[in-house]
Amino acid sequence: MRVPLSWLREYVDLPGDVTGRDVAEKLIRAGLEVETVEESDLTGPLVVGKVLTYENEPQKNGKTIRWCSLDIGKDEPQWVVCGAHNFEVGDLVVVVLPGAVLPGGFAISARKTYGHVSNGMICSSAELGLGDDGMHGIVVLEPGEGTPGDDAIELLSLRDDVLDIAVTPDRGYCLSIRGVAREAATAYGVELKDPADLTLNGSGANGYPVRVDDAEACSVFVTRTVTGIDAKALSPRWMQKRLLASGMRPISIGVDVANYVMLELGQPIHTYDQARLSGEIVVRRANAGEKLMTLDDQTRELDAEDLLITDDSGPIGVAGVMGGASTEISDATTDVVIEAAHFDPIVIARASRRHKLSSEASRRFEREVDPNLPRYAAQRVADLLAEYAGGTILPDETVVDTHPKPAPVTLRADHAARVAGAVITLDETVRHLTSVGCTVEAAAADAVAAPLAAGVHAPALAEVGATTVGSTHVEGADLLTVTPPSWRPDLRDPNDFAEEAIRLFGFDNVPSVLPAAPGGQGLTVSQRRRRRVATALVGAGLTEVVSYPFTGDADFDAMGVPADDVRRTTVKLVNPISDEEPSMQTTLLATLLRTAERNVGRGANDLAIFQTGLVFLPKAETKPAPLPSVAQRPSDAEIQSLYDALPDQPLHVGVVLTGALTPTGWWGKGRPAGWADAVQIARLIASVVGVEPVVKNVELAPWHPGRCAEFSVEGTVVGHAGELHPKVCQAFGLPARSSAVELDLDALIAAGPESITAHPFSSYPVAKEDVALIVPAEVAAADVQAALAEGAGELLESVRLFDVYTGEQIGEGKKSLAFALRFRAPDRTLKENEVADARQAAVQVTVDRFGAVQRVG
Amino acid sequence: MSGPNTDYDPVEVTPLHAEEVERTRDEALTAFSGAADLAALQEAKTVHLGDKSPIVLANREIGALPPQARKEAGQRIGAARKAINDGFASRLAVLEAEHEERMLDTERVDVTLPWHTPQLGARHPLSLISEQVADVFTALGWDVAEGPEVEAEWLNFDALNFQPDHPARQMQDTFFVEPAGSGKVLRTHTSPVQARSMLTRKPPIYVICPGRVFRTDELDATHTPVFYQVEGLVVDEGITLAHLKGTLDHFVVSMFGEGLEARLRPNFFPFTEPSAEVDLKCFVCRGASVGNPDRPCRTCGSEGWIEWGGCGVVNPRVLQANGIDTDRYSGFAFGMGLERTLMFRNGVEDMRDMVEGDVRFSRQFGMEI
């Protein structure tokens, strides 16, 4: 809502020296979101001039200029050059003199042009910052609008500050000068001159016939008729100026007056050419298949839920959203039917959304308009048309009004103080509520305070409810009965009234008190371990990144994910940012590889990045989530079905390594990051959360089929690590042999211990034994190691693989694995034969299980 | 070795003469102090302390003395031997020290050289600031609450008093989950975690909820469709707007420094009533730039205050929808954007830097913000 300060001043007696910024500051403190204040950079001298003489002088460039003498209230005439021709001798014009600065920073000086010295110039509407008035020339004032030498800045209110206010949904009334003026009057503690306070001269009957079929959707419908207007008349300059300053273009007197009254009072107006109406106006819902061409020349298919204005010809408007083209007023119109109505906010909001049509009218109706306004607004439109378009107002008037009166609410007199936690006296509370337009009375003796939330059964409040209080004044009352004004339909609950009292009391005057929470338990085990994983990864040299969770087929294709892979079953969005990425990620790598690609593209070849984030896994059966009532807590079953309807969303951790892990340097040759580094990082993550995973080779996209490790815990797969498939590296533009990890961090953490129990450790000497075993090449080292551990028994302290050998000496298809075993007993020094026996038992399991042969020498 | 010889005249055993013993000792000490290095000292040791050395040989002769003479000779030889041993040990210590000093000197390196083990990586600053906020509030005894990102529409809107056709619901630019009418959305704020907290916990509830949220904005220098928020919720007996102010003041000081405070400006949010915008006293100029063109402040645009987030007293309708007894309990809630916080707190100029995943962005921060 754009609010010119000069317009505001008409209804609020603001101190003369306040600026737009001052008013903005006050309004912001009162809760209006003033986004910008436009301050004019115009400075004079700018005066009214009377054209004394002019000469038409054709120029070589084909133009004809006028060499004019002007009376600007001085002894000598002012001589200027003018390019426009829309004026005659005797006309009053606006003259800018040397030394002035026009809007946009255009400094004016006397200058030589077309063979003359021009001492200033005659101004057009655009040059004065009033916008294009469509005149294709300079501004010609009405006779008597001023006298030569008058300050034109003051006369035309040219230096006006404009406040741009973002009106929040609860303050629909502030989509009008009237509403903002009310706030400004309260803020400055001055009287409001209500522009709606005008004399009604309608008879209340016999107006244009109207029938409302849906009184809930249309609770008020008023029409007035003005006959014999000159539709071609120009709107007065002040009205055009205000419309322009408010961001609307002047169009014609009929349209301008309707827009002006909407801006002034907040009541949207529609005007019909009476000659083009046929029969009774009927307000009803649409029938199937009905169509309407709206004022923007679009033919719209109507929905059965749309509320329509119709006549015998069919639909002539979508109520509260946009009128129809067929009954539009035109230059030929003489008789105008004015509609001022009140529509249900939800009906209008839905229609506006359905037709993707947000109009000045719908924006206001959606936020609810003062239901008392229609008769006054229609009167105002009629008055303005009569005055400026020469029409005659018929006394006949149609008034359909079934709107309920605002309901009074009873609340504790100290409610605002209790909500604020501040000392707000009863007097202050009453004063503030009254200033926003409420009627405040002491509650009747048997009144009961309204529940804090409507729908909650009223508390007994015995200690105050039974108190007898006077009925005509509120001093000492324990309960108040407050009736909100018609323009504040948002005031319904006790807290709504508390907010009004507190904001006017001043949020700054509320004390600052830190509440004492009961003792907390700190971070949960999961929250703590997630932090430690991140810290460990950073310690290992990885950098955390974030990326969007959106993905699509292109990512899965690039990753080589097969068509029937479960990861391609995704949660999809109705309105994704990009149609190419309609899905929520089922694997972190989809988006992490794109991030790696971006970094490599920016020259970072050696990359070690990680990310944690949710993945979105649809359930086998997807059900819609219910929308239970908000009147009370949903049942446990309803809450459960809310949760059940959602996809599984475990937290994953992903890692991508590209290029060199260690660079080549003075220490020697560098080492590329490879599959083993990826597997080791996965192991690191597992050990941070206290889990010992089982690792085995598997084949899975996007990894290299021979270089992918599957991690599992207690039989459940928790993720994978290894080298990426060469085609995947290529598809994402990554260096060859890049590698990646993805683990289900939630599952890993859940598998970890709640806490750690200490075990005693032995102080007796260790016995070390090495063993080399020749096994078939396809046997996994981890399995051989597990077999050794199993066979070695309780004396085994640790087993570690320290060498892998393949070659001629041991034959094709075989490999030699060398392990270091450490034995130790808790209670004694081990004897040689005990160690030898344990070693032999360990080897024996590998012999039995894998046909291992001990390698000697 | 000679056995006892009672006929032998002890005075005639030359090596045991006092002068002879002194000479032997002095020769040894001279040899040791003359040894130039450890090898020469070892050689001298063999000569003067070895099995065939004069002092050892002399010692063997003691047994040949008559018992009455043995004590004196033994003492003489013992003292000489100790002197020789001490002389050796002190020379050895000197030579070893010299040797070590020479060796260490030759092992000097250039400690400014780089090494190949991985450098420290970096956290993303959004993670760091989330954790810092969580730490501020866990220190007050609050819990850190979390929730899913694909959320039930009811929890994201209805439970928070966003009515189905209310303009506030349309203002949120929501991503909807297929199929249309599924009742599921990408959460537009972290507020559904408040609803979940109220549905699953019993008052007193003191929770802080950091998390990622989604709105259908196009990415530009100041907007991103995916961003991070942090919200706080308190539901307890007797909670007032004053408690909200106290909490915000504490939060401001914790994040931006002593002596700062929050300011509330009335506003509208469906889930709070009264509602307010939170401004933060500029932590750079502390208001000194206001109306002072000589000292402009980039951080607050010379306004003295920085817009930070929204807050309010929990609307009793929200408590009601989530099963909290509105006669007994009241609450407050507040929320801030973390990207925005990083932008003004840490001087990040472009939103895109925070979401594109360029490692250089995270690396500026390391493990601290």
mmCIF file of N, CA and C in Angstrom, chain A residues 621-696:
data_model
loop_
_atom_site.group_PDB
_atom_site.id
_atom_site.type_symbol
_atom_site.label_atom_id
_atom_site.label_comp_id
_atom_site.label_asym_id
_atom_site.label_seq_id
_atom_site.Cartn_x
_atom_site.Cartn_y
_atom_site.Cartn_z
ATOM 1 N N GLU A 621 3.607 -48.298 0.702
ATOM 2 C CA GLU A 621 2.254 -47.824 0.423
ATOM 3 C C GLU A 621 2.186 -46.358 0.820
ATOM 4 N N THR A 622 1.887 -45.460 -0.125
ATOM 5 C CA THR A 622 1.819 -44.047 0.247
ATOM 6 C C THR A 622 0.368 -43.648 0.470
ATOM 7 N N LYS A 623 0.140 -43.081 1.640
ATOM 8 C CA LYS A 623 -1.207 -42.613 1.986
ATOM 9 C C LYS A 623 -1.152 -41.100 2.113
ATOM 10 N N PRO A 624 -2.252 -40.433 1.836
ATOM 11 C CA PRO A 624 -2.255 -38.987 2.107
ATOM 12 C C PRO A 624 -2.226 -38.744 3.612
ATOM 13 N N ALA A 625 -1.646 -37.600 4.004
ATOM 14 C CA ALA A 625 -1.639 -37.231 5.419
ATOM 15 C C ALA A 625 -2.971 -36.577 5.740
ATOM 16 N N PRO A 626 -3.598 -36.939 6.844
ATOM 17 C CA PRO A 626 -4.911 -36.357 7.169
ATOM 18 C C PRO A 626 -4.781 -34.903 7.614
ATOM 19 N N LEU A 627 -5.900 -34.205 7.644
ATOM 20 C CA LEU A 627 -5.946 -32.824 8.140
ATOM 21 C C LEU A 627 -6.971 -32.764 9.268
ATOM 22 N N PRO A 628 -6.587 -33.238 10.455
ATOM 23 C CA PRO A 628 -7.558 -33.285 11.545
ATOM 24 C C PRO A 628 -7.972 -31.889 11.998
ATOM 25 N N SER A 629 -9.027 -31.838 12.781
ATOM 26 C CA SER A 629 -9.528 -30.569 13.310
ATOM 27 C C SER A 629 -8.467 -29.909 14.189
ATOM 28 N N VAL A 630 -8.529 -28.576 14.247
ATOM 29 C CA VAL A 630 -7.599 -27.877 15.138
ATOM 30 C C VAL A 630 -8.309 -27.431 16.412
ATOM 31 N N ALA A 631 -9.524 -27.915 16.588
ATOM 32 C CA ALA A 631 -10.292 -27.494 17.767
ATOM 33 C C ALA A 631 -9.771 -28.157 19.037
ATOM 34 N N GLN A 632 -9.076 -29.262 18.875
ATOM 35 C CA GLN A 632 -8.455 -29.915 20.033
ATOM 36 C C GLN A 632 -7.296 -30.755 19.527
ATOM 37 N N ARG A 633 -6.557 -31.334 20.480
ATOM 38 C CA ARG A 633 -5.442 -32.191 20.100
ATOM 39 C C ARG A 633 -5.987 -33.352 19.280
ATOM 40 N N PRO A 634 -5.351 -33.683 18.143
ATOM 41 C CA PRO A 634 -5.796 -34.856 17.387
ATOM 42 C C PRO A 634 -5.646 -36.105 18.262
ATOM 43 N N SER A 635 -6.424 -37.134 17.944
ATOM 44 C CA SER A 635 -6.296 -38.377 18.704
ATOM 45 C C SER A 635 -4.932 -38.990 18.423
ATOM 46 N N ASP A 636 -4.519 -39.901 19.318
ATOM 47 C CA ASP A 636 -3.234 -40.565 19.108
ATOM 48 C C ASP A 636 -3.205 -41.269 17.758
ATOM 49 N N ALA A 637 -4.356 -41.842 17.371
ATOM 50 C CA ALA A 637 -4.410 -42.549 16.082
ATOM 51 C C ALA A 637 -4.230 -41.567 14.934
ATOM 52 N N GLU A 638 -4.830 -40.382 15.068
ATOM 53 C CA GLU A 638 -4.677 -39.368 14.009
ATOM 54 C C GLU A 638 -3.219 -38.894 13.921
ATOM 55 N N ILE A 639 -2.623 -38.696 15.083
ATOM 56 C CA ILE A 639 -1.225 -38.250 15.093
ATOM 57 C C ILE A 639 -0.348 -39.324 14.453
ATOM 58 N N GLN A 640 -0.625 -40.574 14.809
ATOM 59 C CA GLN A 640 0.161 -41.665 14.237
ATOM 60 C C GLN A 640 -0.007 -41.696 12.716
ATOM 61 N N SER A 641 -1.227 -41.453 12.242
ATOM 62 C CA SER A 641 -1.407 -41.522 10.790
ATOM 63 C C SER A 641 -0.755 -40.337 10.091
ATOM 64 N N LEU A 642 -0.586 -39.210 10.812
ATOM 65 C CA LEU A 642 0.197 -38.095 10.248
ATOM 66 C C LEU A 642 1.640 -38.545 10.035
ATOM 67 N N TYR A 643 2.187 -39.175 11.073
ATOM 68 C CA TYR A 643 3.585 -39.598 10.995
ATOM 69 C C TYR A 643 3.748 -40.710 9.951
ATOM 70 N N ASP A 644 2.780 -41.640 9.938
ATOM 71 C CA ASP A 644 2.901 -42.787 9.039
ATOM 72 C C ASP A 644 2.835 -42.386 7.568
ATOM 73 N N ALA A 645 2.151 -41.295 7.292
ATOM 74 C CA ALA A 645 1.984 -40.892 5.894
ATOM 75 C C ALA A 645 3.286 -40.362 5.296
ATOM 76 N N LEU A 646 4.230 -40.017 6.156
ATOM 77 C CA LEU A 646 5.462 -39.388 5.664
ATOM 78 C C LEU A 646 6.459 -40.444 5.204
ATOM 79 N N PRO A 647 7.297 -40.110 4.240
ATOM 80 C CA PRO A 647 8.348 -41.041 3.829
ATOM 81 C C PRO A 647 9.369 -41.213 4.947
ATOM 82 N N ASP A 648 10.125 -42.307 4.894
ATOM 83 C CA ASP A 648 11.256 -42.459 5.805
ATOM 84 C C ASP A 648 12.302 -41.425 5.420
ATOM 85 N N GLN A 649 12.893 -40.798 6.416
ATOM 86 C CA GLN A 649 13.865 -39.731 6.122
ATOM 87 C C GLN A 649 15.109 -39.875 6.988
ATOM 88 N N PRO A 650 15.892 -40.949 6.738
ATOM 89 C CA PRO A 650 17.102 -41.125 7.549
ATOM 90 C C PRO A 650 18.188 -40.119 7.170
ATOM 91 N N LEU A 651 19.045 -39.828 8.143
ATOM 92 C CA LEU A 651 20.172 -38.928 7.916
ATOM 93 C C LEU A 651 21.338 -39.737 7.353
ATOM 94 N N HIS A 652 21.822 -39.333 6.216
ATOM 95 C CA HIS A 652 22.965 -39.994 5.598
ATOM 96 C C HIS A 652 24.204 -39.107 5.678
ATOM 97 N N VAL A 653 25.363 -39.743 5.536
ATOM 98 C CA VAL A 653 26.595 -38.981 5.348
ATOM 99 C C VAL A 653 27.214 -39.451 4.035
ATOM 100 N N GLY A 654 27.631 -38.509 3.223
ATOM 101 C CA GLY A 654 28.238 -38.839 1.933
ATOM 102 C C GLY A 654 29.621 -38.209 1.837
ATOM 103 N N VAL A 655 30.504 -38.892 1.114
ATOM 104 C CA VAL A 655 31.879 -38.407 0.940
ATOM 105 C C VAL A 655 32.256 -38.586 -0.526
ATOM 106 N N VAL A 656 32.940 -37.621 -1.096
ATOM 107 C CA VAL A 656 33.530 -37.799 -2.428
ATOM 108 C C VAL A 656 34.997 -37.394 -2.354
ATOM 109 N N LEU A 657 35.862 -38.264 -2.869
ATOM 110 C CA LEU A 657 37.300 -37.983 -2.940
ATOM 111 C C LEU A 657 37.712 -37.981 -4.401
ATOM 112 N N THR A 658 38.431 -36.948 -4.828
ATOM 113 C CA THR A 658 38.941 -36.940 -6.205
ATOM 114 C C THR A 658 40.404 -36.519 -6.170
ATOM 115 N N GLY A 659 41.136 -36.938 -7.213
ATOM 116 C CA GLY A 659 42.515 -36.478 -7.377
ATOM 117 C C GLY A 659 43.447 -37.045 -6.318
ATOM 118 N N ALA A 660 44.438 -36.233 -5.947
ATOM 119 C CA ALA A 660 45.492 -36.714 -5.054
ATOM 120 C C ALA A 660 45.068 -36.571 -3.600
ATOM 121 N N LEU A 661 45.360 -37.620 -2.812
ATOM 122 C CA LEU A 661 45.184 -37.519 -1.363
ATOM 123 C C LEU A 661 46.382 -36.766 -0.787
ATOM 124 N N THR A 662 47.596 -37.190 -1.254
ATOM 125 C CA THR A 662 48.787 -36.428 -0.899
ATOM 126 C C THR A 662 49.447 -35.998 -2.201
ATOM 127 N N PRO A 663 49.855 -34.769 -2.254
ATOM 128 C CA PRO A 663 50.486 -34.275 -3.484
ATOM 129 C C PRO A 663 51.941 -34.749 -3.584
ATOM 130 N N THR A 664 52.495 -34.668 -4.780
ATOM 131 C CA THR A 664 53.926 -34.903 -4.950
ATOM 132 C C THR A 664 54.658 -33.691 -4.385
ATOM 133 N N GLY A 665 55.754 -33.966 -3.664
ATOM 134 C CA GLY A 665 56.459 -32.845 -3.041
ATOM 135 C C GLY A 665 57.891 -33.228 -2.761
ATOM 136 N N TRP A 666 58.510 -32.475 -1.918
ATOM 137 C CA TRP A 666 59.924 -32.708 -1.631
ATOM 138 C C TRP A 666 60.127 -34.038 -0.900
ATOM 139 N N TRP A 667 59.033 -34.545 -0.299
ATOM 140 C CA TRP A 667 59.104 -35.831 0.399
ATOM 141 C C TRP A 667 59.052 -37.002 -0.554
ATOM 142 N N GLY A 668 58.701 -36.740 -1.802
ATOM 143 C CA GLY A 668 58.620 -37.831 -2.773
ATOM 144 C C GLY A 668 57.348 -37.745 -3.566
ATOM 145 N N LYS A 669 56.969 -38.881 -4.128
ATOM 146 C CA LYS A 669 55.827 -38.905 -5.032
ATOM 147 C C LYS A 669 54.524 -38.856 -4.236
ATOM 148 N N GLY A 670 53.538 -38.182 -4.782
ATOM 149 C CA GLY A 670 52.248 -38.088 -4.127
ATOM 150 C C GLY A 670 51.444 -39.361 -4.312
ATOM 151 N N ARG A 671 50.279 -39.407 -3.641
ATOM 152 C CA ARG A 671 49.460 -40.607 -3.722
ATOM 153 C C ARG A 671 48.035 -40.212 -4.039
ATOM 154 N N PRO A 672 47.441 -40.839 -5.081
ATOM 155 C CA PRO A 672 46.049 -40.517 -5.377
ATOM 156 C C PRO A 672 45.126 -41.094 -4.309
ATOM 157 N N ALA A 673 43.987 -40.415 -4.098
ATOM 158 C CA ALA A 673 42.966 -40.983 -3.215
ATOM 159 C C ALA A 673 42.304 -42.124 -3.968
ATOM 160 N N GLY A 674 42.113 -43.232 -3.317
ATOM 161 C CA GLY A 674 41.557 -44.387 -4.020
ATOM 162 C C GLY A 674 40.476 -45.081 -3.227
ATOM 163 N N TRP A 675 40.094 -46.245 -3.746
ATOM 164 C CA TRP A 675 39.005 -46.995 -3.114
ATOM 165 C C TRP A 675 39.290 -47.266 -1.642
ATOM 166 N N ALA A 676 40.573 -47.548 -1.334
ATOM 167 C CA ALA A 676 40.896 -47.925 0.035
ATOM 168 C C ALA A 676 40.723 -46.744 0.984
ATOM 169 N N ASP A 677 40.999 -45.532 0.480
ATOM 170 C CA ASP A 677 40.793 -44.351 1.325
ATOM 171 C C ASP A 677 39.309 -44.179 1.636
ATOM 172 N N ALA A 678 38.486 -44.416 0.607
ATOM 173 C CA ALA A 678 37.046 -44.296 0.813
ATOM 174 C C ALA A 678 36.577 -45.311 1.856
ATOM 175 N N VAL A 679 37.041 -46.565 1.707
ATOM 176 C CA VAL A 679 36.621 -47.602 2.649
ATOM 177 C C VAL A 679 37.108 -47.243 4.054
ATOM 178 N N GLN A 680 38.327 -46.691 4.119
ATOM 179 C CA GLN A 680 38.868 -46.339 5.426
ATOM 180 C C GLN A 680 38.076 -45.212 6.083
ATOM 181 N N ILE A 681 37.608 -44.253 5.276
ATOM 182 C CA ILE A 681 36.796 -43.172 5.843
ATOM 183 C C ILE A 681 35.484 -43.726 6.385
ATOM 184 N N ALA A 682 34.920 -44.698 5.648
ATOM 185 C CA ALA A 682 33.687 -45.329 6.141
ATOM 186 C C ALA A 682 33.947 -46.040 7.468
ATOM 187 N N ARG A 683 35.092 -46.717 7.536
ATOM 188 C CA ARG A 683 35.440 -47.391 8.800
ATOM 189 C C ARG A 683 35.640 -46.365 9.917
ATOM 190 N N LEU A 684 36.252 -45.239 9.571
ATOM 191 C CA LEU A 684 36.479 -44.183 10.556
ATOM 192 C C LEU A 684 35.148 -43.702 11.135
ATOM 193 N N ILE A 685 34.181 -43.478 10.234
ATOM 194 C CA ILE A 685 32.867 -42.991 10.689
ATOM 195 C C ILE A 685 32.250 -44.007 11.638
ATOM 196 N N ALA A 686 32.345 -45.290 11.239
ATOM 197 C CA ALA A 686 31.766 -46.341 12.084
ATOM 198 C C ALA A 686 32.444 -46.352 13.448
ATOM 199 N N SER A 687 33.772 -46.216 13.455
ATOM 200 C CA SER A 687 34.425 -46.299 14.767
ATOM 201 C C SER A 687 34.142 -45.070 15.625
ATOM 202 N N VAL A 688 33.922 -43.908 14.984
ATOM 203 C CA VAL A 688 33.576 -42.728 15.794
ATOM 204 C C VAL A 688 32.311 -42.992 16.601
ATOM 205 N N VAL A 689 31.344 -43.681 15.998
ATOM 206 C CA VAL A 689 30.090 -43.924 16.713
ATOM 207 C C VAL A 689 30.115 -45.267 17.442
ATOM 208 N N GLY A 690 31.285 -45.885 17.492
ATOM 209 C CA GLY A 690 31.440 -47.085 18.311
ATOM 210 C C GLY A 690 30.877 -48.353 17.696
ATOM 211 N N VAL A 691 30.889 -48.423 16.371
ATOM 212 C CA VAL A 691 30.318 -49.596 15.692
ATOM 213 C C VAL A 691 31.408 -50.310 14.905
ATOM 214 N N GLU A 692 31.417 -51.653 14.987
ATOM 215 C CA GLU A 692 32.356 -52.425 14.170
ATOM 216 C C GLU A 692 31.578 -53.074 13.031
ATOM 217 N N PRO A 693 31.651 -52.513 11.835
ATOM 218 C CA PRO A 693 30.814 -53.014 10.751
ATOM 219 C C PRO A 693 31.419 -54.258 10.110
ATOM 220 N N VAL A 694 30.574 -55.023 9.427
ATOM 221 C CA VAL A 694 31.042 -56.128 8.596
ATOM 222 C C VAL A 694 31.169 -55.589 7.177
ATOM 223 N N VAL A 695 32.310 -55.853 6.539
ATOM 224 C CA VAL A 695 32.580 -55.294 5.220
ATOM 225 C C VAL A 695 32.703 -56.419 4.213
ATOM 226 N N LYS A 696 32.083 -56.264 3.060
ATOM 227 C CA LYS A 696 32.280 -57.260 2.001
ATOM 228 C C LYS A 696 32.159 -56.616 0.629
#
